[in-house]
Amino acid sequence: MTTSNSPLDVIIIGAGISGLSTAIALRRIGHNVKIYERSNLKNELGAAIHISPNASRILLSWDFDVKRARFVKAMKTYIASGNTLQKFYEGSYDHVEPTYGAAWYLSHRVDLHEELKRLATTSEGPGKPAVIIPNSKVDDYDVEAGTITLSNSEVHKADLIVAADGVHSQATKHILGSLQYPEHTGQSAFRFLIPTADIIADPETADFVKDDDGRFKVFTGVRGNRIVWYPCRNNEEQNFAAIFHEDTSETKEDWDASVSGEKLLEEYQDFHPAILAVFRKAKSVKKWPLLFREPLPAWYKSKLVLVGDAAHPMLPHQGQAGAQAIEDSVALGVVLNGVTKTELQNDPNALAKRLELYQTIRRRRAAAMQIFSNFGQDQGDKCAEAVKPYHDGPIPMNPAEFIVYNFSYNVKDHSEQALKDAKL
Ligand SMILES: Cc1cc2nc3c(=O)[nH]c(=O)nc-3n(C[C@H](O)[C@H](O)[C@H](O)COP(=O)(O)OP(=O)(O)OC[C@H]3O[C@@H](n4cnc5c(N)ncnc54)[C@H](O)[C@@H]3O)c2cc1C
């Protein structure tokens, strides 16, 4: 039976990384969660994704099973010339886990997604299981009434609607009044996976993956091309993002857009023959135009709030898109902890105060990360001006400084302190 002291009914739009993380955070504090997802959730896509300590710390606190998800711990790195293979930087990540309280993991997006889905919907653990309703596309929102309308015309109502509908969010226009359009950065990325066994089987390429557990590699080229290469799935798959200059008017990312392997080889023709031998093993190559969006001025209106890519789409250069989505879920969980229907009925501003606090906690950090993510970790100087409105203190300038900036942030501590200070 629903009483006015009941926890909130929350509808989440989208069962991606942010929708599922938010479902976990909110079910754990007792709210009733339903997720409407437009796909059938049977053909999850994507390649590998970073789960850095600022996010893995959170997953571990939720009893996320890294073994089941076949995560790989990032252990070491090198940066080398893509033309000569000469290494100009080698480093170890041995210090990461003891320093930041959790490891830096490399995951296949599908494996991360599966384990989050299990945690959101399992009958074990705190709170009631979230319910996922697949094949349910949301076509419209009424932010004042707290309703959504599905493409089959069904209307559903909740105390709070969380839009986790990704980079092409339609929910944002109900907050901002219009959709936000992206700009192309002049760069695109080829993305593909190659089984480690295929690379080992070829004497020309085997050395790349020998003694290579958890190695994160970067190969740079003279024309600005850059390969980011790391393992996932228990080191059984090698993940590649090969960034290159492209003049294009494309204004929509499509994670599933295929291109021919010939195009990849053409763009990287000046790279070392051993790298090209690796590239020839790719059976399916996707191309992702790297589009930039300015930070949004607002993340909520009335009963609708944004999380994940809907709030802060970002490029892959910092490897933080998934981590920022997970941070959002924790902040929302902290500000909504203990909120009941009674509180919302007694104070018409109660929800707005909570969502304003969530936005205050999250927007500056996520906006700074959006801007830092436009450049490599050795290019902090290129975004120093743009990031100023969102960042206090010195700008990180190299990979070591970005590791400190990205990994040391603790969203739970920050959110709990902000809630205490706000005296809500
Ligand atoms: C197919 C795909 C592949 C990806 N691959 C990678 C990768 O390889 N590496 C990487 O670093 N990042 C990848 N990403 C991005 C990464 O997952 C996100 O940056 C990050 O995890 C935050 O995601 P999100 O949950 O906010 O959004 P998304 O992951 O985009 O999830 C949004 C969800 O909302 C659903 N949805 C959208 N509109 C509606 C609607 N109207 N009604 C109902 N449901 C809706 C979508 O179907 C989707 O499931 C991928 C994203 C997608 C969608």
Short mmCIF file of C-alpha atoms and ligand atoms in Angstrom, two decimals:
data_model
loop_
_atom_site.label_atom_id
_atom_site.label_comp_id
_atom_site.label_asym_id
_atom_site.label_seq_id
_atom_site.Cartn_x
_atom_site.Cartn_y
_atom_site.Cartn_z
CA MET A 1 0.00 0.00 0.00
CA THR A 2 1.26 3.49 -0.81
CA THR A 3 1.20 5.92 2.11
CA SER A 4 2.35 9.51 2.10
CA ASN A 5 5.45 8.38 4.00
CA SER A 6 6.37 6.08 1.17
CA PRO A 7 9.58 6.37 -0.76
CA LEU A 8 9.45 8.04 -4.15
CA ASP A 9 8.29 6.51 -7.42
CA VAL A 10 11.05 7.20 -9.92
CA ILE A 11 10.96 6.66 -13.68
CA ILE A 12 14.31 6.43 -15.48
CA ILE A 13 14.49 6.81 -19.26
CA GLY A 14 17.25 4.65 -20.73
CA ALA A 15 18.95 1.50 -19.45
CA GLY A 16 22.51 2.48 -20.42
CA ILE A 17 25.38 2.83 -17.93
CA SER A 18 23.90 5.95 -16.33
CA GLY A 19 20.30 4.69 -16.19
CA LEU A 20 21.34 1.43 -14.57
CA SER A 21 23.76 3.12 -12.14
CA THR A 22 21.04 5.56 -11.09
CA ALA A 23 18.64 2.67 -10.63
CA ILE A 24 21.14 0.94 -8.33
CA ALA A 25 21.82 4.11 -6.30
CA LEU A 26 18.09 4.84 -5.87
CA ARG A 27 16.89 1.30 -5.15
CA ARG A 28 19.57 0.99 -2.48
CA ILE A 29 17.98 3.89 -0.58
CA GLY A 30 14.49 2.44 -0.89
CA HIS A 31 12.91 4.29 -3.83
CA ASN A 32 10.72 2.44 -6.35
CA VAL A 33 12.43 2.46 -9.72
CA LYS A 34 11.11 1.68 -13.21
CA ILE A 35 13.34 2.00 -16.28
CA TYR A 36 11.82 2.50 -19.74
CA GLU A 37 14.28 1.47 -22.47
CA ARG A 38 13.55 1.81 -26.17
CA SER A 39 15.68 -1.17 -27.28
CA ASN A 40 15.05 -4.83 -26.57
CA LEU A 41 18.36 -4.91 -24.61
CA LYS A 42 19.35 -8.06 -26.47
CA ASN A 43 21.96 -6.59 -28.79
CA GLU A 44 24.13 -4.41 -26.59
CA LEU A 45 26.86 -2.67 -28.54
CA GLY A 46 30.17 -1.01 -27.92
CA ALA A 47 33.79 -1.73 -27.36
CA ALA A 48 35.89 -1.10 -24.27
CA ILE A 49 35.43 1.59 -21.65
CA HIS A 50 37.55 2.83 -18.72
CA ILE A 51 36.37 2.46 -15.16
CA SER A 52 38.78 4.62 -13.22
CA PRO A 53 39.04 4.59 -9.39
CA ASN A 54 36.65 7.54 -8.99
CA ALA A 55 34.01 5.16 -10.41
CA SER A 56 35.31 1.68 -9.51
CA ARG A 57 35.32 2.72 -5.83
CA ILE A 58 31.56 3.19 -6.21
CA LEU A 59 30.96 -0.05 -8.10
CA LEU A 60 32.86 -2.04 -5.47
CA SER A 61 30.75 -0.46 -2.71
CA TRP A 62 27.70 -1.85 -4.55
CA ASP A 63 29.23 -5.39 -4.58
CA PHE A 64 29.92 -5.19 -8.29
CA ASP A 65 31.61 -8.46 -9.29
CA VAL A 66 34.69 -7.52 -11.34
CA LYS A 67 35.51 -11.20 -11.98
CA ARG A 68 32.11 -11.94 -13.44
CA ALA A 69 32.43 -8.78 -15.57
CA ARG A 70 35.88 -9.92 -16.76
CA PHE A 71 37.46 -6.55 -15.92
CA VAL A 72 41.18 -6.08 -16.54
CA LYS A 73 43.22 -4.07 -14.03
CA ALA A 74 45.27 -1.33 -15.74
CA MET A 75 48.84 -2.17 -14.66
CA LYS A 76 51.32 -0.35 -16.87
CA THR A 77 51.66 1.88 -19.87
CA TYR A 78 53.91 3.06 -22.64
CA ILE A 79 53.73 5.79 -25.23
CA ALA A 80 55.62 5.17 -28.45
CA SER A 81 56.06 6.51 -31.94
CA GLY A 82 53.61 4.87 -34.30
CA ASN A 83 56.12 5.28 -37.11
CA THR A 84 59.25 3.80 -35.50
CA LEU A 85 57.77 2.00 -32.42
CA GLN A 86 60.40 3.78 -30.32
CA LYS A 87 59.08 4.19 -26.78
CA PHE A 88 59.38 7.64 -25.25
CA TYR A 89 57.50 7.02 -22.01
CA GLU A 90 57.05 3.92 -19.86
CA GLY A 91 55.21 3.82 -16.56
CA SER A 92 53.56 1.60 -14.01
CA TYR A 93 50.13 1.96 -12.40
CA ASP A 94 51.19 0.03 -9.27
CA HIS A 95 50.47 3.09 -7.14
CA VAL A 96 46.88 3.55 -8.36
CA GLU A 97 45.00 1.07 -6.16
CA PRO A 98 46.80 1.92 -2.88
CA THR A 99 46.63 5.67 -3.57
CA TYR A 100 43.01 5.95 -4.73
CA GLY A 101 41.43 3.08 -2.79
CA ALA A 102 40.30 1.14 -5.87
CA ALA A 103 41.84 -0.15 -9.07
CA TRP A 104 41.63 1.37 -12.53
CA TYR A 105 39.76 -1.15 -14.64
CA LEU A 106 39.39 -1.69 -18.37
CA SER A 107 36.07 -3.25 -19.32
CA HIS A 108 34.07 -4.26 -22.32
CA ARG A 109 31.02 -1.98 -22.28
CA VAL A 110 28.68 -4.95 -22.67
CA ASP A 111 30.18 -6.73 -19.62
CA LEU A 112 29.91 -3.58 -17.49
CA HIS A 113 26.33 -3.16 -18.64
CA GLU A 114 25.39 -6.77 -17.84
CA GLU A 115 26.73 -6.60 -14.30
CA LEU A 116 25.04 -3.23 -13.65
CA LYS A 117 21.78 -4.71 -14.93
CA ARG A 118 22.15 -7.61 -12.52
CA LEU A 119 22.75 -5.26 -9.57
CA ALA A 120 19.80 -3.04 -10.51
CA THR A 121 17.32 -5.91 -10.83
CA THR A 122 18.51 -8.61 -8.43
CA SER A 123 16.18 -9.60 -5.62
CA GLU A 124 19.22 -9.67 -3.32
CA GLY A 125 20.73 -6.56 -1.82
CA PRO A 126 19.24 -3.38 -0.37
CA GLY A 127 15.90 -2.01 -1.52
CA LYS A 128 13.44 -3.33 -4.05
CA PRO A 129 14.66 -4.54 -7.44
CA ALA A 130 14.32 -1.99 -10.24
CA VAL A 131 12.01 -3.03 -13.06
CA ILE A 132 13.25 -2.64 -16.64
CA ILE A 133 10.61 -2.27 -19.34
CA PRO A 134 12.28 -2.84 -22.73
CA ASN A 135 10.89 -1.92 -26.18
CA SER A 136 9.45 1.25 -24.63
CA LYS A 137 10.43 4.43 -26.40
CA VAL A 138 9.57 7.66 -24.60
CA ASP A 139 8.20 10.23 -27.03
CA ASP A 140 7.11 13.04 -24.74
CA TYR A 141 7.47 14.49 -21.26
CA ASP A 142 5.29 16.70 -19.08
CA VAL A 143 7.80 18.04 -16.57
CA GLU A 144 5.20 19.72 -14.34
CA ALA A 145 2.90 16.70 -14.12
CA GLY A 146 5.81 14.25 -13.90
CA THR A 147 4.58 12.11 -16.78
CA ILE A 148 6.08 10.43 -19.80
CA THR A 149 4.29 9.33 -22.94
CA LEU A 150 5.50 6.23 -24.74
CA SER A 151 5.36 5.76 -28.50
CA ASN A 152 2.36 3.43 -27.99
CA SER A 153 0.58 6.41 -26.30
CA GLU A 154 0.74 4.95 -22.78
CA VAL A 155 1.23 7.64 -20.12
CA HIS A 156 3.16 6.91 -16.91
CA LYS A 157 3.52 9.13 -13.88
CA ALA A 158 6.13 9.36 -11.13
CA ASP A 159 7.40 11.70 -8.42
CA LEU A 160 10.64 12.13 -10.38
CA ILE A 161 11.66 11.47 -13.99
CA VAL A 162 15.38 10.84 -14.56
CA ALA A 163 16.46 11.19 -18.19
CA ALA A 164 19.40 8.88 -18.87
CA ASP A 165 18.71 8.89 -22.59
CA GLY A 166 22.25 9.44 -23.78
CA VAL A 167 24.13 11.76 -26.09
CA HIS A 168 21.11 12.33 -28.37
CA SER A 169 18.83 13.13 -25.44
CA GLN A 170 15.39 14.44 -26.35
CA ALA A 171 14.71 15.18 -22.70
CA THR A 172 17.11 18.15 -22.70
CA LYS A 173 14.70 20.24 -24.80
CA HIS A 174 12.09 19.97 -22.04
CA ILE A 175 14.62 21.60 -19.71
CA LEU A 176 16.34 24.08 -22.02
CA GLY A 177 13.52 24.86 -24.46
CA SER A 178 15.51 23.58 -27.45
CA LEU A 179 17.84 20.76 -28.41
CA GLN A 180 21.58 21.25 -28.17
CA TYR A 181 23.51 20.74 -31.43
CA PRO A 182 27.11 19.54 -31.48
CA GLU A 183 30.17 20.77 -33.35
CA HIS A 184 32.66 18.50 -35.07
CA THR A 185 36.16 18.72 -33.62
CA GLY A 186 37.90 17.88 -36.90
CA GLN A 187 38.74 14.45 -35.54
CA SER A 188 37.11 11.03 -35.84
CA ALA A 189 38.03 7.68 -34.33
CA PHE A 190 38.10 4.20 -35.80
CA ARG A 191 37.04 1.70 -33.15
CA PHE A 192 37.57 -2.04 -33.25
CA LEU A 193 38.42 -5.12 -31.20
CA ILE A 194 40.86 -7.90 -32.12
CA PRO A 195 41.18 -11.20 -30.22
CA THR A 196 44.53 -11.32 -28.39
CA ALA A 197 45.03 -14.87 -29.71
CA ASP A 198 45.05 -13.57 -33.31
CA ILE A 199 47.83 -11.09 -32.51
CA ILE A 200 49.92 -13.72 -30.66
CA ALA A 201 49.54 -16.21 -33.51
CA ASP A 202 51.35 -13.90 -35.95
CA PRO A 203 55.16 -13.62 -35.39
CA GLU A 204 55.11 -10.10 -36.87
CA THR A 205 52.70 -8.86 -34.17
CA ALA A 206 53.11 -11.23 -31.19
CA ASP A 207 55.58 -8.97 -29.34
CA PHE A 208 52.91 -6.29 -28.91
CA VAL A 209 50.92 -8.47 -26.51
CA LYS A 210 53.64 -10.58 -24.83
CA ASP A 211 53.91 -9.95 -21.08
CA ASP A 212 51.17 -7.43 -21.60
CA ASP A 213 48.62 -8.00 -18.81
CA GLY A 214 46.71 -4.73 -18.31
CA ARG A 215 49.01 -2.63 -20.52
CA PHE A 216 47.65 0.67 -21.81
CA LYS A 217 49.50 1.72 -24.97
CA VAL A 218 49.49 4.90 -27.02
CA PHE A 219 51.12 5.25 -30.46
CA THR A 220 51.41 8.75 -31.86
CA GLY A 221 51.96 9.77 -35.47
CA VAL A 222 53.45 12.81 -37.14
CA ARG A 223 50.11 13.96 -38.64
CA GLY A 224 48.37 14.02 -35.26
CA ASN A 225 47.06 10.46 -35.60
CA ARG A 226 46.98 8.60 -32.30
CA ILE A 227 46.18 4.99 -31.42
CA VAL A 228 44.89 4.21 -27.93
CA TRP A 229 45.17 0.44 -27.40
CA TYR A 230 44.27 -1.55 -24.29
CA PRO A 231 42.97 -5.01 -23.34
CA CYS A 232 39.59 -5.99 -21.92
CA ARG A 233 37.67 -9.24 -21.16
CA ASN A 234 40.37 -10.95 -19.07
CA ASN A 235 42.99 -9.71 -21.59
CA GLU A 236 41.36 -11.90 -24.26
CA GLU A 237 40.37 -8.96 -26.48
CA GLN A 238 42.42 -5.93 -27.52
CA ASN A 239 40.49 -2.66 -27.89
CA PHE A 240 41.59 0.06 -30.31
CA ALA A 241 40.59 3.68 -30.79
CA ALA A 242 42.54 5.11 -33.73
CA ILE A 243 42.02 8.86 -33.89
CA PHE A 244 42.59 10.76 -37.13
CA HIS A 245 41.92 14.14 -38.68
CA GLU A 246 38.72 14.31 -40.72
CA ASP A 247 36.91 17.24 -42.31
CA THR A 248 33.29 16.21 -42.14
CA SER A 249 29.93 17.79 -41.59
CA GLU A 250 28.63 14.74 -39.67
CA THR A 251 26.65 15.93 -36.67
CA LYS A 252 25.46 12.66 -35.22
CA GLU A 253 27.41 9.93 -33.46
CA ASP A 254 26.44 6.42 -34.39
CA TRP A 255 28.16 3.74 -32.32
CA ASP A 256 27.36 1.13 -34.93
CA ALA A 257 28.50 2.88 -38.15
CA SER A 258 30.82 0.52 -40.03
CA VAL A 259 33.64 1.52 -42.39
CA SER A 260 35.96 -0.62 -44.47
CA GLY A 261 39.29 -1.80 -43.08
CA GLU A 262 40.86 -0.18 -46.17
CA LYS A 263 39.91 3.27 -44.90
CA LEU A 264 41.68 2.55 -41.60
CA LEU A 265 44.83 1.36 -43.41
CA GLU A 266 44.76 4.39 -45.68
CA GLU A 267 44.62 6.87 -42.76
CA TYR A 268 47.45 5.05 -40.98
CA GLN A 269 49.58 4.22 -44.02
CA ASP A 270 52.67 5.94 -42.58
CA PHE A 271 52.55 3.85 -39.37
CA HIS A 272 54.96 0.98 -38.75
CA PRO A 273 54.30 -2.20 -40.82
CA ALA A 274 53.83 -4.25 -37.62
CA ILE A 275 50.98 -1.93 -36.54
CA LEU A 276 49.40 -2.22 -39.97
CA ALA A 277 49.71 -6.02 -39.66
CA VAL A 278 47.72 -5.75 -36.42
CA PHE A 279 45.11 -3.52 -38.09
CA ARG A 280 44.62 -6.04 -40.92
CA LYS A 281 43.28 -8.51 -38.34
CA ALA A 282 40.29 -6.27 -37.51
CA LYS A 283 37.14 -7.95 -38.80
CA SER A 284 34.73 -5.10 -38.09
CA VAL A 285 35.75 -1.43 -37.96
CA LYS A 286 33.40 1.31 -36.71
CA LYS A 287 33.88 5.03 -37.22
CA TRP A 288 32.86 7.56 -34.62
CA PRO A 289 32.94 11.30 -35.47
CA LEU A 290 34.23 13.18 -32.40
CA LEU A 291 31.60 15.85 -31.72
CA PHE A 292 31.78 18.44 -28.98
CA ARG A 293 28.89 19.99 -27.05
CA GLU A 294 29.15 22.97 -24.72
CA PRO A 295 28.27 22.32 -21.05
CA LEU A 296 24.53 22.68 -20.46
CA PRO A 297 23.36 25.66 -18.37
CA ALA A 298 20.73 23.61 -16.48
CA TRP A 299 20.25 19.95 -15.64
CA TYR A 300 16.70 19.93 -14.25
CA LYS A 301 13.27 21.49 -14.48
CA SER A 302 10.35 20.69 -12.18
CA LYS A 303 10.17 16.88 -12.02
CA LEU A 304 12.71 16.10 -14.76
CA VAL A 305 16.47 15.73 -14.17
CA LEU A 306 19.37 14.66 -16.40
CA VAL A 307 22.16 12.15 -15.74
CA GLY A 308 25.03 10.73 -17.81
CA ASP A 309 25.63 11.65 -21.43
CA ALA A 310 22.28 13.46 -21.57
CA ALA A 311 23.73 15.99 -19.10
CA HIS A 312 27.38 16.00 -20.19
CA PRO A 313 28.32 14.19 -23.39
CA MET A 314 32.09 14.06 -23.69
CA LEU A 315 34.86 12.87 -25.98
CA PRO A 316 37.03 9.84 -25.18
CA HIS A 317 40.36 11.61 -24.48
CA GLN A 318 40.08 11.41 -20.68
CA GLY A 319 38.28 8.03 -20.63
CA GLN A 320 35.73 9.53 -18.21
CA ALA A 321 32.28 9.34 -19.88
CA GLY A 322 31.18 6.20 -18.05
CA ALA A 323 32.84 7.27 -14.78
CA GLN A 324 31.05 10.64 -14.80
CA ALA A 325 27.71 8.88 -15.35
CA ILE A 326 28.40 6.70 -12.32
CA GLU A 327 29.39 9.75 -10.24
CA ASP A 328 26.05 11.41 -11.15
CA SER A 329 24.11 8.44 -9.82
CA VAL A 330 25.82 8.64 -6.43
CA ALA A 331 25.20 12.38 -6.07
CA LEU A 332 21.52 11.93 -6.95
CA GLY A 333 21.29 9.07 -4.44
CA VAL A 334 22.80 11.19 -1.66
CA VAL A 335 20.48 14.18 -2.22
CA LEU A 336 17.37 11.96 -2.47
CA ASN A 337 18.19 9.76 0.51
CA GLY A 338 15.28 9.72 2.96
CA VAL A 339 13.03 11.92 0.81
CA THR A 340 9.40 10.76 1.01
CA LYS A 341 6.14 11.55 -0.72
CA THR A 342 5.13 13.41 2.47
CA GLU A 343 8.06 15.79 2.17
CA LEU A 344 7.17 16.55 -1.45
CA GLN A 345 3.50 17.05 -0.56
CA ASN A 346 4.25 19.34 2.38
CA ASP A 347 6.81 21.50 0.61
CA PRO A 348 6.21 22.30 -3.08
CA ASN A 349 9.85 23.42 -3.35
CA ALA A 350 11.34 20.32 -1.73
CA LEU A 351 12.19 18.52 -4.97
CA ALA A 352 13.60 21.67 -6.60
CA LYS A 353 15.89 22.24 -3.59
CA ARG A 354 17.21 18.68 -3.85
CA LEU A 355 17.70 18.82 -7.62
CA GLU A 356 19.37 22.23 -7.40
CA LEU A 357 21.81 20.74 -4.91
CA TYR A 358 22.46 17.78 -7.23
CA GLN A 359 23.17 20.21 -10.08
CA THR A 360 25.49 22.28 -7.89
CA ILE A 361 27.44 19.18 -6.86
CA ARG A 362 27.77 17.77 -10.36
CA ARG A 363 27.71 20.46 -13.03
CA ARG A 364 31.12 22.08 -12.49
CA ARG A 365 33.01 18.79 -12.26
CA ALA A 366 31.25 17.30 -15.29
CA ALA A 367 31.57 20.52 -17.34
CA ALA A 368 35.31 20.72 -16.59
CA MET A 369 35.63 17.08 -17.63
CA GLN A 370 33.73 17.78 -20.88
CA ILE A 371 36.26 20.48 -21.74
CA PHE A 372 39.34 18.51 -20.63
CA SER A 373 38.03 15.61 -22.73
CA ASN A 374 38.45 17.62 -25.93
CA PHE A 375 42.21 17.13 -25.73
CA GLY A 376 44.81 14.53 -24.86
CA GLN A 377 46.20 14.30 -21.32
CA ASP A 378 49.38 16.03 -22.52
CA GLN A 379 47.43 19.03 -23.88
CA GLY A 380 45.96 20.70 -20.78
CA ASP A 381 47.27 24.10 -21.97
CA LYS A 382 44.90 23.99 -24.98
CA CYS A 383 41.81 24.19 -22.78
CA ALA A 384 43.08 26.39 -19.94
CA GLU A 385 40.85 29.37 -20.89
CA ALA A 386 37.72 27.38 -21.74
CA VAL A 387 37.80 25.42 -18.50
CA LYS A 388 38.23 28.44 -16.19
CA PRO A 389 34.51 28.96 -15.43
CA TYR A 390 34.31 25.38 -14.16
CA HIS A 391 37.67 24.75 -12.55
CA ASP A 392 39.56 26.30 -9.63
CA GLY A 393 43.27 25.79 -9.13
CA PRO A 394 46.04 24.70 -11.45
CA ILE A 395 45.17 23.03 -14.77
CA PRO A 396 46.50 19.46 -15.07
CA MET A 397 49.15 19.44 -17.80
CA ASN A 398 50.30 15.84 -18.23
CA PRO A 399 48.96 12.29 -17.78
CA ALA A 400 50.26 12.06 -14.19
CA GLU A 401 48.48 15.29 -13.18
CA PHE A 402 45.26 14.20 -14.91
CA ILE A 403 45.39 10.90 -13.02
CA VAL A 404 45.44 12.83 -9.75
CA TYR A 405 42.66 15.19 -10.86
CA ASN A 406 40.37 12.50 -12.30
CA PHE A 407 40.93 9.69 -9.80
CA SER A 408 41.17 11.43 -6.44
CA TYR A 409 37.70 12.99 -6.56
CA ASN A 410 35.27 11.30 -4.17
CA VAL A 411 31.70 12.07 -5.21
CA LYS A 412 30.16 10.44 -2.14
CA ASP A 413 32.19 12.57 0.30
CA HIS A 414 31.56 15.70 -1.76
CA SER A 415 27.80 15.06 -1.97
CA GLU A 416 27.40 14.21 1.71
CA GLN A 417 29.29 17.36 2.73
CA ALA A 418 27.21 19.49 0.34
CA LEU A 419 23.98 18.03 1.74
CA LYS A 420 25.14 18.72 5.28
CA ASP A 421 26.09 22.31 4.40
CA ALA A 422 22.76 22.88 2.64
CA LYS A 423 20.90 21.79 5.81
CA LEU A 424 18.02 20.29 3.80
C1 LIG B 1 25.60 1.63 -28.39
C2 LIG B 1 26.61 2.36 -27.57
C3 LIG B 1 27.93 1.95 -27.60
C4 LIG B 1 28.89 2.63 -26.84
N1 LIG B 1 30.17 2.19 -26.88
C5 LIG B 1 31.10 2.81 -26.13
C6 LIG B 1 32.43 2.35 -26.13
O1 LIG B 1 32.76 1.41 -26.83
N2 LIG B 1 33.35 2.98 -25.35
C7 LIG B 1 32.99 4.07 -24.59
O2 LIG B 1 33.86 4.63 -23.90
N3 LIG B 1 31.74 4.52 -24.56
C8 LIG B 1 30.79 3.92 -25.31
N4 LIG B 1 29.51 4.38 -25.30
C9 LIG B 1 29.21 5.56 -24.49
C10 LIG B 1 29.12 5.25 -23.04
O3 LIG B 1 28.32 4.11 -22.82
C11 LIG B 1 28.52 6.46 -22.40
O4 LIG B 1 29.31 7.60 -22.65
C12 LIG B 1 28.44 6.37 -20.88
O5 LIG B 1 28.37 5.05 -20.47
C13 LIG B 1 27.20 7.08 -20.37
O6 LIG B 1 26.11 6.54 -21.03
P1 LIG B 1 24.60 6.89 -20.77
O7 LIG B 1 23.98 5.77 -20.02
O8 LIG B 1 24.44 8.26 -20.27
O9 LIG B 1 24.05 6.88 -22.26
P2 LIG B 1 23.91 5.68 -23.29
O10 LIG B 1 24.92 4.66 -23.07
O11 LIG B 1 23.83 6.32 -24.63
O12 LIG B 1 22.49 5.06 -22.93
C14 LIG B 1 21.27 5.72 -23.22
C15 LIG B 1 20.16 4.69 -23.22
O13 LIG B 1 18.93 5.37 -23.37
C16 LIG B 1 18.13 4.69 -24.31
N5 LIG B 1 17.21 5.68 -24.88
C17 LIG B 1 17.54 6.78 -25.61
N6 LIG B 1 16.44 7.47 -25.95
C18 LIG B 1 15.38 6.80 -25.42
C19 LIG B 1 13.98 7.03 -25.42
N7 LIG B 1 13.43 8.07 -26.06
N8 LIG B 1 13.18 6.15 -24.77
C20 LIG B 1 13.71 5.08 -24.10
N9 LIG B 1 15.04 4.81 -24.09
C21 LIG B 1 15.87 5.66 -24.72
C22 LIG B 1 19.14 4.13 -25.31
O14 LIG B 1 18.61 3.05 -26.06
C23 LIG B 1 20.27 3.71 -24.39
O15 LIG B 1 20.11 2.40 -23.91
C24 LIG B 1 28.52 3.75 -26.04
C25 LIG B 1 27.17 4.16 -26.02
C26 LIG B 1 26.23 3.47 -26.77
C27 LIG B 1 24.78 3.90 -26.73
#
